[in-house]
XYZ file of C-alpha atoms in Angstrom:
548
model
C 23.681 106.703 14.349
C 23.917 106.274 17.936
C 26.135 103.451 18.966
C 24.217 99.912 20.660
C 24.469 100.003 24.290
C 23.587 97.139 26.794
C 21.169 98.834 29.106
C 18.995 102.289 28.783
C 21.530 104.003 31.708
C 21.518 104.220 35.782
C 18.985 107.637 35.484
C 16.651 105.778 33.489
C 13.096 104.455 34.962
C 12.561 101.017 36.291
C 9.705 100.658 33.646
C 12.545 101.206 31.143
C 14.763 98.979 33.105
C 12.517 96.210 32.847
C 11.397 96.875 29.259
C 14.761 96.484 27.814
C 15.756 93.252 29.987
C 12.507 91.751 28.297
C 13.698 92.674 24.931
C 17.139 91.072 25.470
C 15.352 88.222 26.286
C 13.324 87.850 23.382
C 15.899 88.015 21.252
C 15.563 91.807 19.997
C 18.381 93.230 17.882
C 18.876 96.690 18.623
C 20.535 97.350 14.987
C 18.333 95.101 12.747
C 15.221 95.291 15.028
C 13.594 97.569 12.243
C 13.683 94.525 10.175
C 10.928 92.567 11.843
C 8.449 95.483 11.759
C 6.547 92.888 9.191
C 3.758 95.259 8.076
C 0.272 93.488 6.983
C -2.807 94.878 4.910
C -4.748 95.991 7.388
C -8.752 97.223 7.135
C -9.096 100.632 9.280
C -12.557 100.529 9.710
C -13.381 99.649 13.106
C -14.829 101.198 16.189
C -11.635 102.374 17.574
C -10.657 103.960 14.289
C -14.273 105.590 14.208
C -14.113 107.076 17.324
C -10.370 108.153 17.423
C -10.914 109.945 13.852
C -12.084 113.503 15.129
C -9.750 113.364 17.660
C -7.053 112.382 15.497
C -7.967 115.411 13.285
C -7.945 117.628 15.756
C -4.463 116.952 17.046
C -3.482 117.313 13.370
C -4.391 120.600 13.270
C -2.937 121.599 16.108
C 0.464 119.909 15.779
C 0.046 120.665 11.828
C 3.998 122.120 11.067
C 5.789 120.885 13.748
C 8.066 117.853 14.064
C 5.410 116.002 16.220
C 3.843 112.818 14.785
C 0.680 110.903 16.134
C 0.841 107.365 15.555
C -2.465 105.039 16.805
C -1.955 101.232 17.264
C -5.026 98.466 17.577
C -4.812 95.972 20.513
C -2.619 93.448 17.800
C 0.049 96.906 18.016
C -0.113 97.062 14.245
C -0.183 100.493 13.261
C -3.534 101.883 12.192
C -2.857 105.792 11.901
C 0.279 107.833 11.214
C -0.212 111.494 11.078
C 3.436 113.545 10.848
C 3.680 117.093 10.829
C 6.229 117.820 8.499
C 7.391 115.938 5.667
C 10.758 115.449 6.933
C 9.608 113.231 9.749
C 6.681 111.061 7.316
C 10.256 110.534 5.461
C 12.454 109.291 8.444
C 9.316 107.089 9.252
C 9.137 105.780 5.661
C 13.015 105.194 5.800
C 12.310 103.160 9.231
C 9.344 101.249 8.038
C 7.040 102.718 10.499
C 3.944 102.711 8.125
C 0.500 101.030 8.135
C 0.105 97.702 9.112
C 3.886 97.634 11.073
C 4.292 95.808 14.307
C 5.441 97.662 17.232
C 5.176 94.909 19.545
C 7.923 95.310 22.164
C 9.234 91.784 21.688
C 9.563 92.544 17.589
C 11.238 96.398 17.838
C 12.305 96.114 21.801
C 11.661 99.141 23.883
C 8.738 101.542 22.323
C 6.372 103.904 23.773
C 3.088 101.935 22.318
C 4.761 98.656 22.444
C 5.915 98.784 25.993
C 2.324 100.886 26.878
C 0.721 97.730 25.402
C 3.044 95.158 27.456
C 2.864 96.794 30.664
C -0.757 98.435 29.996
C 0.166 101.352 31.176
C 1.199 104.930 30.238
C 4.994 104.549 28.677
C 7.173 107.943 27.961
C 10.243 106.878 26.030
C 12.644 109.316 25.446
C 16.030 109.406 23.260
C 18.435 106.674 23.979
C 15.602 105.045 26.221
C 14.721 103.163 23.086
C 16.160 99.695 22.553
C 16.479 99.565 18.927
C 19.101 102.059 17.297
C 17.052 103.786 14.815
C 14.843 105.236 17.230
C 16.801 106.443 19.663
C 16.502 110.470 17.476
C 13.154 110.367 18.915
C 10.940 111.103 21.885
C 7.397 109.172 22.639
C 4.544 109.203 24.857
C 1.962 106.462 24.485
C -0.851 105.898 26.834
C -4.105 102.306 26.288
C -7.251 103.430 25.741
C -9.441 101.154 27.269
C -13.225 101.121 26.455
C -15.516 102.702 28.877
C -18.100 99.242 29.231
C -15.748 96.002 28.776
C -12.334 97.391 30.200
C -10.791 95.941 27.274
C -7.444 97.721 25.484
C -8.755 98.564 22.574
C -5.391 100.266 21.063
C -2.284 102.812 22.142
C -2.219 106.485 20.849
C 1.466 107.725 20.677
C 2.787 111.317 20.043
C 6.577 111.595 19.204
C 8.613 113.938 18.641
C 12.387 114.466 18.051
C 14.430 114.191 20.813
C 15.540 117.500 20.802
C 12.110 119.188 20.526
C 10.658 116.582 23.532
C 8.282 118.758 25.963
C 6.861 118.152 29.353
C 3.261 118.709 27.983
C 2.869 115.863 25.823
C 1.391 113.508 28.626
C -1.581 115.880 28.997
C -1.986 116.326 25.833
C -2.423 112.474 24.829
C -4.078 111.740 28.219
C -7.168 114.227 27.266
C -7.006 113.020 23.471
C -7.139 109.324 24.891
C -10.476 110.961 27.468
C -11.905 111.816 24.134
C -11.446 108.209 22.258
C -13.126 106.551 25.083
C -15.552 108.767 25.779
C -16.663 108.448 21.536
C -16.144 104.567 21.884
C -18.834 104.915 24.619
C -20.909 107.330 23.103
C -20.802 105.021 19.792
C -21.668 101.678 21.895
C -24.800 103.113 23.297
C -26.185 104.562 19.693
C -25.745 101.376 18.179
C -27.142 99.326 21.376
C -29.996 101.650 21.108
C -30.882 100.975 17.430
C -30.200 97.138 18.104
C -32.751 97.113 21.127
C -35.078 98.863 18.935
C -34.764 96.325 15.558
C -35.367 93.580 18.341
C -38.623 95.201 19.813
C -39.927 95.574 16.466
C -39.220 92.148 15.555
C -39.982 90.084 18.521
C -43.525 90.639 18.260
C -44.137 89.159 14.982
C -40.816 86.305 15.364
C -42.207 82.961 16.449
C -38.528 81.421 16.480
C -35.338 81.787 18.416
C -34.277 85.629 18.321
C -31.347 87.319 19.418
C -29.844 90.521 19.187
C -26.143 90.471 19.549
C -23.960 94.015 20.294
C -20.557 94.883 21.214
C -22.057 94.931 24.673
C -25.369 93.170 24.987
C -27.038 90.102 24.042
C -30.886 89.934 24.469
C -32.998 86.878 23.166
C -36.424 85.815 23.185
C -37.842 83.037 25.496
C -37.017 80.619 22.808
C -33.688 81.333 21.758
C -33.273 81.180 25.654
C -34.710 77.326 25.871
C -32.532 76.712 22.851
C -29.130 78.370 22.726
C -26.507 77.991 25.365
C -23.771 80.123 26.447
C -21.372 78.683 24.195
C -23.690 78.883 21.277
C -23.865 82.529 21.823
C -20.075 82.906 21.736
C -19.699 80.815 18.243
C -22.537 83.334 16.837
C -20.164 86.255 17.730
C -17.298 84.849 16.078
C -19.339 84.305 13.082
C -20.632 87.397 13.174
C -17.458 89.261 13.540
C -16.176 87.917 9.996
C -18.818 89.884 8.132
C -18.007 92.887 6.633
C -20.736 93.919 4.921
C -24.459 95.223 6.303
C -27.570 93.592 5.635
C -28.540 90.234 5.362
C -26.308 86.901 5.443
C -27.110 83.350 6.011
C -24.883 80.636 7.702
C -25.228 77.474 8.748
C -23.430 76.289 12.503
C -24.317 73.298 14.782
C -25.651 73.855 18.553
C -23.935 72.361 21.255
C -26.637 70.385 21.681
C -26.319 68.837 18.603
C -29.125 70.268 16.021
C -28.315 71.767 13.038
C -29.561 75.314 12.522
C -29.921 77.867 9.933
C -28.275 81.410 11.092
C -30.397 84.013 9.515
C -28.289 87.741 10.543
C -29.726 91.147 9.576
C -26.243 92.857 10.263
C -26.880 96.551 11.545
C -23.601 98.069 11.935
C -19.687 96.264 10.399
C -17.623 98.907 12.471
C -19.029 97.209 15.754
C -20.594 94.038 16.601
C -24.595 94.791 15.805
C -26.814 92.007 14.371
C -30.599 90.563 14.459
C -29.970 86.684 14.490
C -32.991 84.138 13.575
C -32.094 80.660 14.298
C -34.267 78.127 12.538
C -33.782 74.030 12.677
C -32.351 72.824 9.259
C -34.590 69.675 9.534
C -37.998 69.540 11.487
C -37.835 68.266 14.744
C -39.099 65.041 15.481
C -41.334 64.039 18.604
C -40.532 61.178 21.218
C -42.364 58.044 20.838
C -44.460 56.810 23.522
C -41.374 54.097 23.838
C -38.782 56.705 24.200
C -40.686 58.719 26.973
C -41.498 55.281 29.221
C -37.861 53.719 28.910
C -36.515 52.550 31.773
C -33.164 50.558 30.335
C -30.801 48.941 32.454
C -30.392 50.123 36.160
C -29.217 53.592 36.466
C -25.375 54.079 36.190
C -24.201 57.701 36.956
C -21.622 58.740 33.760
C -18.986 61.358 34.499
C -17.495 62.675 31.305
C -14.226 65.122 31.585
C -12.707 67.561 29.617
C -11.839 71.272 28.815
C -15.067 73.398 27.549
C -15.637 73.295 23.187
C -13.762 69.772 23.460
C -16.830 68.017 22.489
C -17.320 66.620 26.294
C -21.133 68.099 25.839
C -21.846 65.664 22.640
C -20.143 62.999 24.193
C -22.735 63.082 26.822
C -25.270 62.997 24.966
C -23.832 59.993 22.991
C -23.299 58.159 26.550
C -27.061 59.047 27.682
C -28.458 55.917 28.296
C -32.139 56.669 28.110
C -34.493 58.911 26.483
C -35.309 62.151 27.182
C -32.628 63.519 27.556
C -32.733 66.960 30.152
C -30.086 69.202 29.833
C -29.023 71.531 33.266
C -26.263 73.966 33.133
C -24.534 74.843 35.605
C -23.700 78.147 34.386
C -27.700 79.056 34.683
C -27.525 79.124 38.620
C -25.526 82.118 38.082
C -28.442 84.245 36.579
C -31.526 81.886 38.536
C -29.605 80.790 41.504
C -29.575 77.742 43.107
C -33.757 77.148 44.331
C -34.957 77.057 40.571
C -32.384 74.677 39.297
C -32.539 72.215 42.232
C -36.657 72.477 41.663
C -35.803 71.064 37.955
C -33.531 68.791 39.132
C -35.083 67.151 41.361
C -38.526 67.269 39.302
C -36.456 65.360 36.295
C -34.884 62.404 38.958
C -38.030 61.980 40.507
C -40.077 60.959 37.508
C -37.612 58.146 37.175
C -37.194 57.786 33.053
C -34.901 59.121 30.989
C -31.372 61.075 31.450
C -30.442 64.404 33.131
C -27.161 65.562 32.034
C -25.287 67.845 34.590
C -23.452 70.518 32.118
C -20.829 72.268 34.313
C -20.378 70.009 37.592
C -17.626 72.376 38.593
C -19.802 75.847 38.097
C -22.181 74.135 41.014
C -22.075 75.550 44.850
C -21.683 73.342 47.686
C -25.284 73.234 48.451
C -26.292 71.818 44.914
C -23.652 69.123 44.871
C -24.914 67.918 48.053
C -28.320 67.996 46.379
C -26.619 65.689 43.396
C -24.988 63.590 45.682
C -28.646 62.517 47.434
C -29.943 61.924 44.604
C -27.561 59.467 43.191
C -28.291 57.659 46.137
C -32.203 56.547 44.873
C -32.456 53.528 42.941
C -35.391 54.644 41.681
C -34.085 57.681 39.545
C -33.285 58.725 36.152
C -30.232 58.064 34.689
C -27.522 60.428 35.314
C -24.259 62.297 32.840
C -22.171 64.652 34.602
C -20.136 66.688 32.481
C -17.035 68.581 34.674
C -13.994 70.283 33.620
C -10.872 68.403 33.771
C -10.686 65.980 36.631
C -7.159 67.751 38.051
C -9.000 70.922 37.987
C -12.165 70.099 40.287
C -12.454 71.519 43.712
C -12.770 69.345 46.410
C -16.429 69.087 46.959
C -16.536 68.626 43.121
C -14.453 65.714 43.163
C -15.953 64.113 45.559
C -19.486 63.982 43.681
C -17.382 63.179 40.448
C -16.303 60.185 42.260
C -19.621 58.767 42.489
C -19.581 58.059 38.701
C -19.399 53.907 37.696
C -17.877 54.923 34.330
C -15.640 57.922 33.362
C -14.616 59.190 30.291
C -12.199 61.816 29.506
C -11.861 64.056 26.693
C -8.383 65.689 25.672
C -7.962 69.115 24.195
C -8.284 69.450 20.642
C -4.336 70.386 20.534
C -3.538 67.120 22.152
C -5.404 64.861 19.430
C -4.086 66.548 16.603
C -4.094 63.446 14.547
C -7.964 63.630 14.872
C -8.473 67.009 13.333
C -8.254 66.098 9.151
C -11.028 63.587 9.890
C -13.011 65.560 12.590
C -12.743 68.502 9.783
C -14.350 66.924 7.025
C -16.842 65.180 9.574
C -18.187 68.380 11.039
C -17.646 69.859 7.507
C -20.167 67.662 6.029
C -22.586 68.449 8.628
C -22.523 72.113 7.891
C -21.886 72.028 4.002
C -22.050 68.405 2.139
C -21.274 70.236 -1.201
C -17.463 71.460 0.147
C -14.802 70.132 1.115
C -11.201 70.624 2.590
C -8.074 70.653 0.213
C -4.381 69.015 1.812
C -3.020 72.655 2.572
C -6.322 73.824 4.702
C -6.197 70.470 6.718
C -2.525 71.156 7.464
C -3.207 74.392 8.584
C -6.388 73.022 11.029
C -3.660 70.518 12.192
C -0.968 73.136 12.824
C -3.721 75.768 14.930
C -3.582 75.599 18.270
C -7.447 75.917 18.945
C -7.937 77.423 22.287
C -11.637 76.711 21.895
C -11.420 73.101 21.006
C -14.236 71.559 18.573
C -16.438 74.442 19.070
C -13.614 76.850 17.575
C -12.932 74.362 14.734
C -16.817 74.110 13.771
C -16.826 77.772 13.549
C -13.953 78.088 11.375
C -15.318 75.895 9.357
C -18.752 77.591 9.322
C -16.756 80.595 8.408
C -15.138 78.968 5.236
C -18.486 77.092 4.532
C -19.958 80.142 4.104
C -17.586 82.121 1.703
C -17.181 78.823 -0.304
C -20.623 77.423 -0.816
C -19.522 74.444 -2.946
C -15.899 73.114 -3.988
C -12.563 73.011 -2.251
C -11.984 75.277 0.506
C -8.752 76.747 0.319
C -6.451 78.743 2.745
C -7.867 82.278 1.645
C -11.508 81.016 2.984
C -10.026 80.414 6.744
C -10.432 83.213 9.313
C -7.605 85.588 9.393
C -6.320 84.083 12.539
C -5.786 80.966 10.786
C -3.568 82.615 7.975
C -0.343 83.406 10.341
C -0.478 79.799 11.471
C 1.944 78.472 8.910
C 4.613 81.207 9.453
C 4.167 81.047 13.651
C 5.057 77.442 14.104
C 8.952 76.302 13.192
C 9.073 75.218 9.703
C 5.890 76.019 7.793
C 7.118 72.892 5.899
C 8.956 70.818 8.792
C 7.614 68.376 10.871
C 6.983 69.758 14.169
C 8.497 67.374 16.930
C 5.207 66.621 19.222
C 7.177 67.739 22.368
C 7.441 70.899 21.332
C 4.186 71.601 19.861
C 2.699 70.607 23.461
C 5.079 72.548 24.921
C 4.276 75.480 22.555
C 0.109 74.875 23.194
C 0.705 75.164 26.786
C 2.577 78.467 26.892
C 0.105 79.794 24.037
C -2.824 78.912 26.706
C -1.052 80.730 29.790
C -0.558 83.644 27.815
C -4.035 84.444 26.513
C -5.441 82.721 29.673
C -3.027 85.971 31.849
C -4.024 88.286 29.140
C -0.266 88.516 27.753
C 1.146 89.174 31.290
C 4.746 87.235 31.349
C 5.041 86.969 35.056
C 2.124 85.554 35.791
C 2.588 83.283 32.975
C 5.951 82.087 34.498
C 4.474 81.771 38.039
C 2.115 79.455 36.595
C 4.540 77.330 34.905
C 6.590 77.154 37.623
C 9.759 78.592 35.623
C 11.576 81.913 35.778
C 10.584 84.671 33.225
C 14.305 84.320 31.507
C 12.947 80.449 30.166
C 9.881 81.862 29.379
C 11.185 84.186 27.202
C 14.026 81.558 25.833
C 11.207 79.045 25.003
C 9.050 81.625 23.668
C 12.147 82.827 21.207
C 12.875 78.996 20.390
C 9.203 78.257 20.014
C 8.282 81.476 17.283
C 5.936 82.283 19.583
C 5.423 86.245 18.730
C 1.700 86.682 19.122
C -0.870 85.584 21.019
């Protein structure tokens, strides 16, 4: 076995040297790195494996009897496929723990082709002693990321490995051709599924009087009723819920829309390998008409209220609670992207001129400077409707948006859910009672909810509870009922049962938020936080941040 070295050698490419530096900062032990592969059970089904299967089979035929091996990892760098040309290579992989479900993340294993390719988002060749872990220095590997041609998202990485003594310079074009074929099959599969979904939508829309939405991997199509009922946030929650459905056919779920309305979700899942479902939305309770007194209510003198906070923090729900009078008209800034400023301004002016009710402007920061001027002018009228503005946190507003926000006579700020952890158990119980009053949370589940970082805030919490309630129609909701992403929470924070210092938890939340925001680019995260990459890696290690 080769001895440990402090560098990959003076002739190593700059990309390999940088990877070694990251590996040392992550605290990887080159001698004991194989102990951190952490294999888990995986579900090989999915669009990536479906697209890669025939290509991998062809590679297996061409490489059979050689010392080459193929490894396919998903976007979390977990092995979802492993094939070896000779039984000796398979035994060597078995002895190292390089098997299905093992994690090849660079921060766990150090410099390795799949992990480094996923870290850098670029093709990578790692030869012999260039591997950080001693156990891998007998091998030579070339890996290339697989990007979805439609979404451009990295779906996984394909790697071909050989014994270092059998390394072949033609390995790169072989992998490149295979990745091109996989990407083409991903696109073809998406097109086929999208066509089936569109056909089902057109057949159903004729007889459907309620809200109807076709939710696909790369498209969303809805009828007019759904467009009037659902927001972009509602569609995002639907996607989260549908991604956890693993059986084709009809399924029924309950959820609360961003507007606060409780609805039944009836989904006909057409394909579970890639997202494709026809969704019908039905109110859980009949809508009640507005009374004449409500329509003509002109309560007190119109004042302007501002509710500021991150998306999903419950800011829109709070805006509805604070609305001084009915009826309530919700105008979202996001619609201006699709419909343009003119239509939005026309609706806003008409509702303001009516002089009754409340207009909620959701997404003040999304309005153009011209529309901000329209809003500012309307706020000067003494006979207008009430106005409640909803915006991003005050520190994130541009100069023009902040100037309009400053016209509010009352400001309410909603903090991210991760900053209100003491509220999570009570809030979760309240949300669950609206989703399924026959189910309840166990203390263990409440602890998991408190420790999760909640990048999606209250909206994500509601989706998680809806998922759990769909699995447990009545009785105690246990950890196994939660989505898989929450299953690793206890193992990913310092001490599963030990108390976490509020300062550490807050720091962990900030780093995780920036890692997700910058798609794992640690250099960008360090710049955003104003710290060096060395400090970032040290804090990630201390706070046990390994996946994000």
